[in-house]
Short mmCIF file of C-alpha atoms in Angstrom, two decimals:
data_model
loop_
_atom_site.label_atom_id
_atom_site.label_comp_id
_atom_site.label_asym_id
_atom_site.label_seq_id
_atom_site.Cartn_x
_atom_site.Cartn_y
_atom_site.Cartn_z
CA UNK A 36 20.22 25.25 -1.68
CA UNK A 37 21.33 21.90 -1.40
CA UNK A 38 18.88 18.88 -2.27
CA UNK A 39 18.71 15.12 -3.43
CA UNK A 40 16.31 12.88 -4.87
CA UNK A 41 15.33 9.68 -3.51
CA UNK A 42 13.49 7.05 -5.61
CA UNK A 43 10.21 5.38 -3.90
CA UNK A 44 7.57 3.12 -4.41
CA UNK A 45 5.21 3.54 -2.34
CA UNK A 46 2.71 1.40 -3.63
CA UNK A 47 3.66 -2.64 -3.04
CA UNK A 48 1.76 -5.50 -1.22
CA UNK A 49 3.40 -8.59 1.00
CA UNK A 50 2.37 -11.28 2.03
CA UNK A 51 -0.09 -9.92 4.84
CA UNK A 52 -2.10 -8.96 1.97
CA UNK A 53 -4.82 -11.30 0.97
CA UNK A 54 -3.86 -11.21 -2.47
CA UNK A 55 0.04 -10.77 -1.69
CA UNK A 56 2.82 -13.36 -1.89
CA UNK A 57 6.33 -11.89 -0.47
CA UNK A 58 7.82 -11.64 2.91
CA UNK A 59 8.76 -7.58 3.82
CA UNK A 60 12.25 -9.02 4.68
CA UNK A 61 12.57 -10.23 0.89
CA UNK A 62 10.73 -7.24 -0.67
CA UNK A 63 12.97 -4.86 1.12
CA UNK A 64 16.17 -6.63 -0.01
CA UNK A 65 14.80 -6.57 -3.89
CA UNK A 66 14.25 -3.17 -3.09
CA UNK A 67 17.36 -2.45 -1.89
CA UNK A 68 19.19 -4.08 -4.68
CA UNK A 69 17.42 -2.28 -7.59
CA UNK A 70 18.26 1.42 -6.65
CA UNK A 71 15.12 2.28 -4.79
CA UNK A 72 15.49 4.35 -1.38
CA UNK A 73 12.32 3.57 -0.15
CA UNK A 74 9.21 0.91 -0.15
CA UNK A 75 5.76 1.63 1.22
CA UNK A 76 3.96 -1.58 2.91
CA UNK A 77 0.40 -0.96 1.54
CA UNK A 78 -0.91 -3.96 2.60
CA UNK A 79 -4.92 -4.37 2.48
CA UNK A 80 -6.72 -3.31 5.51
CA UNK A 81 -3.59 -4.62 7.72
CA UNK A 82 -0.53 -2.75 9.07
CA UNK A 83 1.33 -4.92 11.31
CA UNK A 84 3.68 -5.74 8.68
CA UNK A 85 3.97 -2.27 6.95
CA UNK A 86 5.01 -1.37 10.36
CA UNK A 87 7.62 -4.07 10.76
CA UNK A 88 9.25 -3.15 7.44
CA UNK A 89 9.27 0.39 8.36
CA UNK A 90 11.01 -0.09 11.47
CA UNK A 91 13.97 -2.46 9.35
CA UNK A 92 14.42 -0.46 6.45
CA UNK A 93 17.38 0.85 7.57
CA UNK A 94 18.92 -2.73 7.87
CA UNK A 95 18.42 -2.53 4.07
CA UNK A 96 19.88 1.06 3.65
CA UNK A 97 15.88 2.29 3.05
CA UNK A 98 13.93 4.59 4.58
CA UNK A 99 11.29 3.57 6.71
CA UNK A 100 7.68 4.46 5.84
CA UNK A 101 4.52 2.39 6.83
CA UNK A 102 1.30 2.83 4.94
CA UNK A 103 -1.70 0.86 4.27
CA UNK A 104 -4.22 0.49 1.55
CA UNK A 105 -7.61 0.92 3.01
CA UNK A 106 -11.46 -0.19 1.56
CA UNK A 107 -13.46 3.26 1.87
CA UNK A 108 -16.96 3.27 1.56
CA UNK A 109 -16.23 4.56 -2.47
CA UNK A 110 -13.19 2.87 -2.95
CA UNK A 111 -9.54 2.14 -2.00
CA UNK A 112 -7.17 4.73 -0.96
CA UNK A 113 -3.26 5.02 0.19
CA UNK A 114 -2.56 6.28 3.30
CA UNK A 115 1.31 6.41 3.96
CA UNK A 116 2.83 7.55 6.70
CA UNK A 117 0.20 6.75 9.29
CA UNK A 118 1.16 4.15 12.42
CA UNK A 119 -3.00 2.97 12.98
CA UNK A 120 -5.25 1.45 10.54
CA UNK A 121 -7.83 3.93 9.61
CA UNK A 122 -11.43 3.14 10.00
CA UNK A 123 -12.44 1.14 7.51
CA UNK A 124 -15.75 1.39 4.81
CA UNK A 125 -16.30 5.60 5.62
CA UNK A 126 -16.74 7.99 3.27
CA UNK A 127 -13.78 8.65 0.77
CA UNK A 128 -13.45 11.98 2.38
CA UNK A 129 -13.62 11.55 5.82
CA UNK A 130 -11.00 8.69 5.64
CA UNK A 131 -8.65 11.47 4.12
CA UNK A 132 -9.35 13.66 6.74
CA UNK A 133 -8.22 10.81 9.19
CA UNK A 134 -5.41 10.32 7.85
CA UNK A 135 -4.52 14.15 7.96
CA UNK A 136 -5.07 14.03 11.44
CA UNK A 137 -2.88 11.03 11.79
CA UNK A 138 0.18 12.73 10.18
CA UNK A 139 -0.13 10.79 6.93
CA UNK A 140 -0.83 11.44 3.23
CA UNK A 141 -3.72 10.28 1.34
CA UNK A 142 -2.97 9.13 -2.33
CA UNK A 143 -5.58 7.95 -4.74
CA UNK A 144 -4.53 4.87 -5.91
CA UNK A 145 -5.59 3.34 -9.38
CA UNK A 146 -8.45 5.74 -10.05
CA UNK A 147 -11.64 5.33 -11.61
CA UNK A 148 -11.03 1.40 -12.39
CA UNK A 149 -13.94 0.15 -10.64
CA UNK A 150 -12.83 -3.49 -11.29
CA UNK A 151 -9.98 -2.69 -8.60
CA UNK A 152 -12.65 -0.79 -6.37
CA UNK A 153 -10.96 2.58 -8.10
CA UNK A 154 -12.41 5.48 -6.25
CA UNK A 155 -15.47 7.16 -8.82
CA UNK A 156 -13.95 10.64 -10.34
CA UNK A 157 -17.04 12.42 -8.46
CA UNK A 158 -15.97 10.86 -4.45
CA UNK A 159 -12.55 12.90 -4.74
CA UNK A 160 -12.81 15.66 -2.48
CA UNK A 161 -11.65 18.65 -4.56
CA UNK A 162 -11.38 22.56 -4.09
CA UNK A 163 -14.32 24.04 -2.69
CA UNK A 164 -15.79 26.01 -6.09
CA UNK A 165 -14.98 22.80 -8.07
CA UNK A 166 -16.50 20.13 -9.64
CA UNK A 167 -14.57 16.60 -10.06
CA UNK A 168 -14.89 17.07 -13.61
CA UNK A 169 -12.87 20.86 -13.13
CA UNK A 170 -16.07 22.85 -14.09
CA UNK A 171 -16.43 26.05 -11.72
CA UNK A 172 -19.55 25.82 -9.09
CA UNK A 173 -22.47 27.39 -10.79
CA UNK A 174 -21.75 25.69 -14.07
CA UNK A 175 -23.94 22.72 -15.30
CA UNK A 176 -22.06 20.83 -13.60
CA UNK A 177 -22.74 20.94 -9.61
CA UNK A 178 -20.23 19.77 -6.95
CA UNK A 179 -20.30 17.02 -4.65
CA UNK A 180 -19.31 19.41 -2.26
CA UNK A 181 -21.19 22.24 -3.61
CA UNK A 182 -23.27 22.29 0.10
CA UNK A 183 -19.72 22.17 1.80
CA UNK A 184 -18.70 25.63 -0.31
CA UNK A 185 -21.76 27.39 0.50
CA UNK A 186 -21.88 26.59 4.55
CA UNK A 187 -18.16 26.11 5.91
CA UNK A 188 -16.02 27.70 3.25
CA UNK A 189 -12.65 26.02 1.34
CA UNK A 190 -11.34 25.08 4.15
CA UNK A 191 -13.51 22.45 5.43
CA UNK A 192 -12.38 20.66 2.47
CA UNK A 193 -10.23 17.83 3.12
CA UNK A 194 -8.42 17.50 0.04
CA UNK A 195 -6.39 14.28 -1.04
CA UNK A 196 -2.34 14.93 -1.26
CA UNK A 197 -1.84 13.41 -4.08
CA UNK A 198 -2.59 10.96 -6.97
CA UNK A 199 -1.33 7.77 -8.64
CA UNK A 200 -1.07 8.96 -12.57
CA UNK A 201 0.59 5.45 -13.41
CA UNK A 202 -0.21 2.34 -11.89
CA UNK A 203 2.07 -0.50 -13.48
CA UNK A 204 -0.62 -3.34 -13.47
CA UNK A 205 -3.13 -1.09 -15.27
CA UNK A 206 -3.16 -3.60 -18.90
CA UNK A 207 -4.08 -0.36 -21.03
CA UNK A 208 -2.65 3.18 -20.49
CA UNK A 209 -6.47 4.93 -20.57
CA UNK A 210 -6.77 4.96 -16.76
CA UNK A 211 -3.38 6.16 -16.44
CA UNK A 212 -3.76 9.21 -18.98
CA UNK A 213 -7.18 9.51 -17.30
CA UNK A 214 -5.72 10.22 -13.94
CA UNK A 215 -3.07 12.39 -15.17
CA UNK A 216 -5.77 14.60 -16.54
CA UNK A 217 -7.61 14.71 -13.21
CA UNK A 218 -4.10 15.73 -11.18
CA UNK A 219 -3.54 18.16 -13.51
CA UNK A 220 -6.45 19.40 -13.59
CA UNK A 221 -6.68 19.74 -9.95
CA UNK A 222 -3.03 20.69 -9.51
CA UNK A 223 -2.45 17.43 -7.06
CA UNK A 224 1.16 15.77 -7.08
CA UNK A 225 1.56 12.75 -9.15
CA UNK A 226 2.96 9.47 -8.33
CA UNK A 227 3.59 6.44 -10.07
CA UNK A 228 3.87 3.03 -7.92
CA UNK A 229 4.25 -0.90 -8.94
CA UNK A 230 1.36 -1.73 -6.46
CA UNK A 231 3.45 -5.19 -6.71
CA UNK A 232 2.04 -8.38 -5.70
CA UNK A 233 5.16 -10.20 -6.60
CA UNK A 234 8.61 -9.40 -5.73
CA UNK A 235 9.58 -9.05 -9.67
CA UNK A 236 7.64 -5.99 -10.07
CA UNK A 237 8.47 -4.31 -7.20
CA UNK A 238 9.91 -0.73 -8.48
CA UNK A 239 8.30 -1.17 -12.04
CA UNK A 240 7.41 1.87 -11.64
CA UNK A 241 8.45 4.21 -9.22
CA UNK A 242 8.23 8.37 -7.96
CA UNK A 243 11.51 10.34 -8.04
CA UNK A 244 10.76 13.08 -5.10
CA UNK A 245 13.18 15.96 -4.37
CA UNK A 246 14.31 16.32 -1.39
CA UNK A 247 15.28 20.14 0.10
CA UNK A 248 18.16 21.02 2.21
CA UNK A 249 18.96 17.59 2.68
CA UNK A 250 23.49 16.64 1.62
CA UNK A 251 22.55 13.03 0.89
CA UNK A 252 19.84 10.33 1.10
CA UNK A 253 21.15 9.29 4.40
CA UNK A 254 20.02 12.17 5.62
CA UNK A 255 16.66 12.37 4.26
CA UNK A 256 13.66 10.95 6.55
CA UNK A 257 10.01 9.75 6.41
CA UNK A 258 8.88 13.19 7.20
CA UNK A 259 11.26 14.48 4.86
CA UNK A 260 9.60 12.40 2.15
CA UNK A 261 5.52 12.93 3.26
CA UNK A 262 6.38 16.53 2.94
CA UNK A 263 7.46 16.59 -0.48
CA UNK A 264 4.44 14.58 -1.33
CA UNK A 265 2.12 17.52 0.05
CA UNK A 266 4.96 20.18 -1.82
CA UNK A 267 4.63 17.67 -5.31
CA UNK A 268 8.64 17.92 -5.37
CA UNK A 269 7.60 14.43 -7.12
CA UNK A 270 8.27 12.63 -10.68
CA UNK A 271 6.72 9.58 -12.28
CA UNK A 272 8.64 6.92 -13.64
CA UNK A 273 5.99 4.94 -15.31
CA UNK A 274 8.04 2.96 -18.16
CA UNK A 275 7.35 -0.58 -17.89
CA UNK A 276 10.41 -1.70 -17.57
CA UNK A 277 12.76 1.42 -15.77
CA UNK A 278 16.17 0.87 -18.00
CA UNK A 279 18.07 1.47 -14.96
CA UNK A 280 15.91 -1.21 -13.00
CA UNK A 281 15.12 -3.53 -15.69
CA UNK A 282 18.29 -5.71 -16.04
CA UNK A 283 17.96 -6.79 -12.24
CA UNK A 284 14.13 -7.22 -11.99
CA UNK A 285 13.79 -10.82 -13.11
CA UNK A 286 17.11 -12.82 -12.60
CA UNK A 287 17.82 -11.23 -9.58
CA UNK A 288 14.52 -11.58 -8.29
CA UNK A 289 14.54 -15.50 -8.55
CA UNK A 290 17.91 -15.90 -7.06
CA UNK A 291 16.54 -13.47 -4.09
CA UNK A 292 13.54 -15.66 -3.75
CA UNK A 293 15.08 -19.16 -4.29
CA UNK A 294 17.75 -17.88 -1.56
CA UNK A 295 15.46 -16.59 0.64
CA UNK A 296 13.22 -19.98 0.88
CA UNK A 297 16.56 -22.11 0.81
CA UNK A 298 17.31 -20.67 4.31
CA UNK A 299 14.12 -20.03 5.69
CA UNK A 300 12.65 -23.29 4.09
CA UNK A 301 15.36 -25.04 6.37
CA UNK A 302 14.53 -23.51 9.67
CA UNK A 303 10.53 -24.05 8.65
CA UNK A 304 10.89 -27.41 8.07
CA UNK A 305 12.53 -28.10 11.69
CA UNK A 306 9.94 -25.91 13.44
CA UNK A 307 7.05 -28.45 11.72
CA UNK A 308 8.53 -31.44 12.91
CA UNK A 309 8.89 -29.70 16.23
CA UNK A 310 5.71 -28.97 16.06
CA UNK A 311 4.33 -32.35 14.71
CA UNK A 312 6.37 -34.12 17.36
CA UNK A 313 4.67 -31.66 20.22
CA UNK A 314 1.66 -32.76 18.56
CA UNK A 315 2.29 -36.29 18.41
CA UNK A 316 2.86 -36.82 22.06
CA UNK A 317 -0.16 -34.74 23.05
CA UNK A 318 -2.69 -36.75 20.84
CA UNK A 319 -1.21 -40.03 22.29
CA UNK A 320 -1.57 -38.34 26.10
CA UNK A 321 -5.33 -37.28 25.01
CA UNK A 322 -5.55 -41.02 23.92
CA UNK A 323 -4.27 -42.46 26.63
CA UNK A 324 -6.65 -39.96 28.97
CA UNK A 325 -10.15 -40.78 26.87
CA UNK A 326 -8.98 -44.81 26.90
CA UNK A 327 -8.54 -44.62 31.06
CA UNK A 328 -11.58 -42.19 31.21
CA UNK A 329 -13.66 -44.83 29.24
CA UNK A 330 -12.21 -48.12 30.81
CA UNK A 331 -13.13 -46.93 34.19
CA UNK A 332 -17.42 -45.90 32.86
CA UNK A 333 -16.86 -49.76 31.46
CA UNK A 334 -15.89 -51.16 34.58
CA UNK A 335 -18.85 -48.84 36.70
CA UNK A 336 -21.34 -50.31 34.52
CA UNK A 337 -20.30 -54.16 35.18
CA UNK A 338 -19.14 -53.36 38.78
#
């Protein structure tokens, strides 16, 4: 059976983010240049841009995915491959059920770091039968979704699809090891993702996924990909530094970014004065209007 592998991060912010700094256009050429295939948008609570990278990947040789990094009620969670926002501030499982519905995949994204609003180990819908801790129902331990087992059976359960074992901005590796525990535990795919803010640690780290019945990467899709998430054809990369990826990280992504603002700083700074001169001439013809308008109650009051 014929096969490839494609390399993806599907974890990486721009600036439609809040707390994001790079243009998709820039973050998709980085990509691009560093060996990745693919780039997930996961922009907070916004998808406008996730979209428009998704639909120009393939100007960069990528494959197109949008995704989006949503605030649950317990906590933040990826959900790639959907083309709406989810509803924001619901229950952790009912937003993965959502985005099951919507064709996407949910991954739990830096887990159990509550300083990054990491989902709590107990909100992770799991097996019906099981605790979050991987104790059987009728142990000391007692499921969340204990009620859920007894009433509607396993497959009410929404489960997630998979989990982010290594997060590159996580300072120690005990939240990391943590989560790779809980995957295996559960048997959920693992993923590893730069959740990048800047464009120099975009592909830091990164998910190798295999790819069935597929001749090249060409060929491979965004289904393609979201299936073999569910299947956990996947493989972390969570080195600091990727060798292969390393060399090219830093220098190139200065000259990238001093490029990119060289040509687009040009074509901003004509569009201000455009728009300072359209704004020039409208204050003096608002002038000119409130001067005539108060002349004329002048001239009433003497007349």
């Amino acid at each position: 059976m014929s096969g490839v592998t494609v390399s993806i991060d599907p974890h990486v912010h721009s600036d439609d983010s809040y707390d994001g700094h790079e243009p998709v256009e820039l973050i998709l050429e980085h990509a691009s240049e560093i060996g990745l295939d693919a780039v997930v948008i996961t922009d907070h609570d916004v998808i406008g841009e996730s979209k428009r990278a998704a639909e120009i990947a393939d100007e960069y040789g990528l494959i197109g995915i949008p995704g989006v990094e949503v605030s649950t009620a317990h906590g933040h969670l990826l959900a790639v491959g959907v083309e709406r926002m989810p509803p924001r501030r619901k229950p952790y499982d009912e937003t993965v059920a959502w985005i099951h519905e919507h064709g996407g995949v949910a991954i739990v994204p830096h887990p159990f770091q509550r300083s990054r609003h990491g989902v709590r180990q107990r909100h992770i819908p799991v097996p019906a039968g099981e605790d979050t801790d991987g104790a059987r129902a009728g142990d000391d331990a007692v499921s969340d979704f204990a009620d859920v087992a007894e009433t509607d059976g396993p497959s009410e359960t929404d489960e997630v699809d998979a989990v982010e074992v290594f997060n590159a901005w996580l300072f120690t590796g005990y939240r990391n090891r943590r989560a790779r525990r809980f995957a295996a535990d559960h048997d959920y795919p693992g993923v590893a993702a730069s959740d990048a803010h800047h464009l120099e640690y975009v592909g830091r780290a990164y998910t190798d996924v295999e790819i069935a019945d597929r001749d090249s990467v060409t060929a491979v899709t965004a289904d393609d990909v979201l299936d073999a998430i569910r299947d956990g054809t996947t493989t972390v990369d969570g080195r600091r530094a990727p060798i292969r990826m390393a060399a090219k990280h830093y220098v190139g992504a200065a000259g990238r970014k001093t490029g990119y603002y060289a040509t687009t700083g040009a074509a901003r700074s004509a569009a201000a004065a455009t728009r300072g001169a359209v704004d020039l001439v409208s204050t003096v013809r608002v002038a000119i209007a409130q001067g005539a308008h108060r002349a004329a109650r002048v001239l009433s009051w003497v007349t």
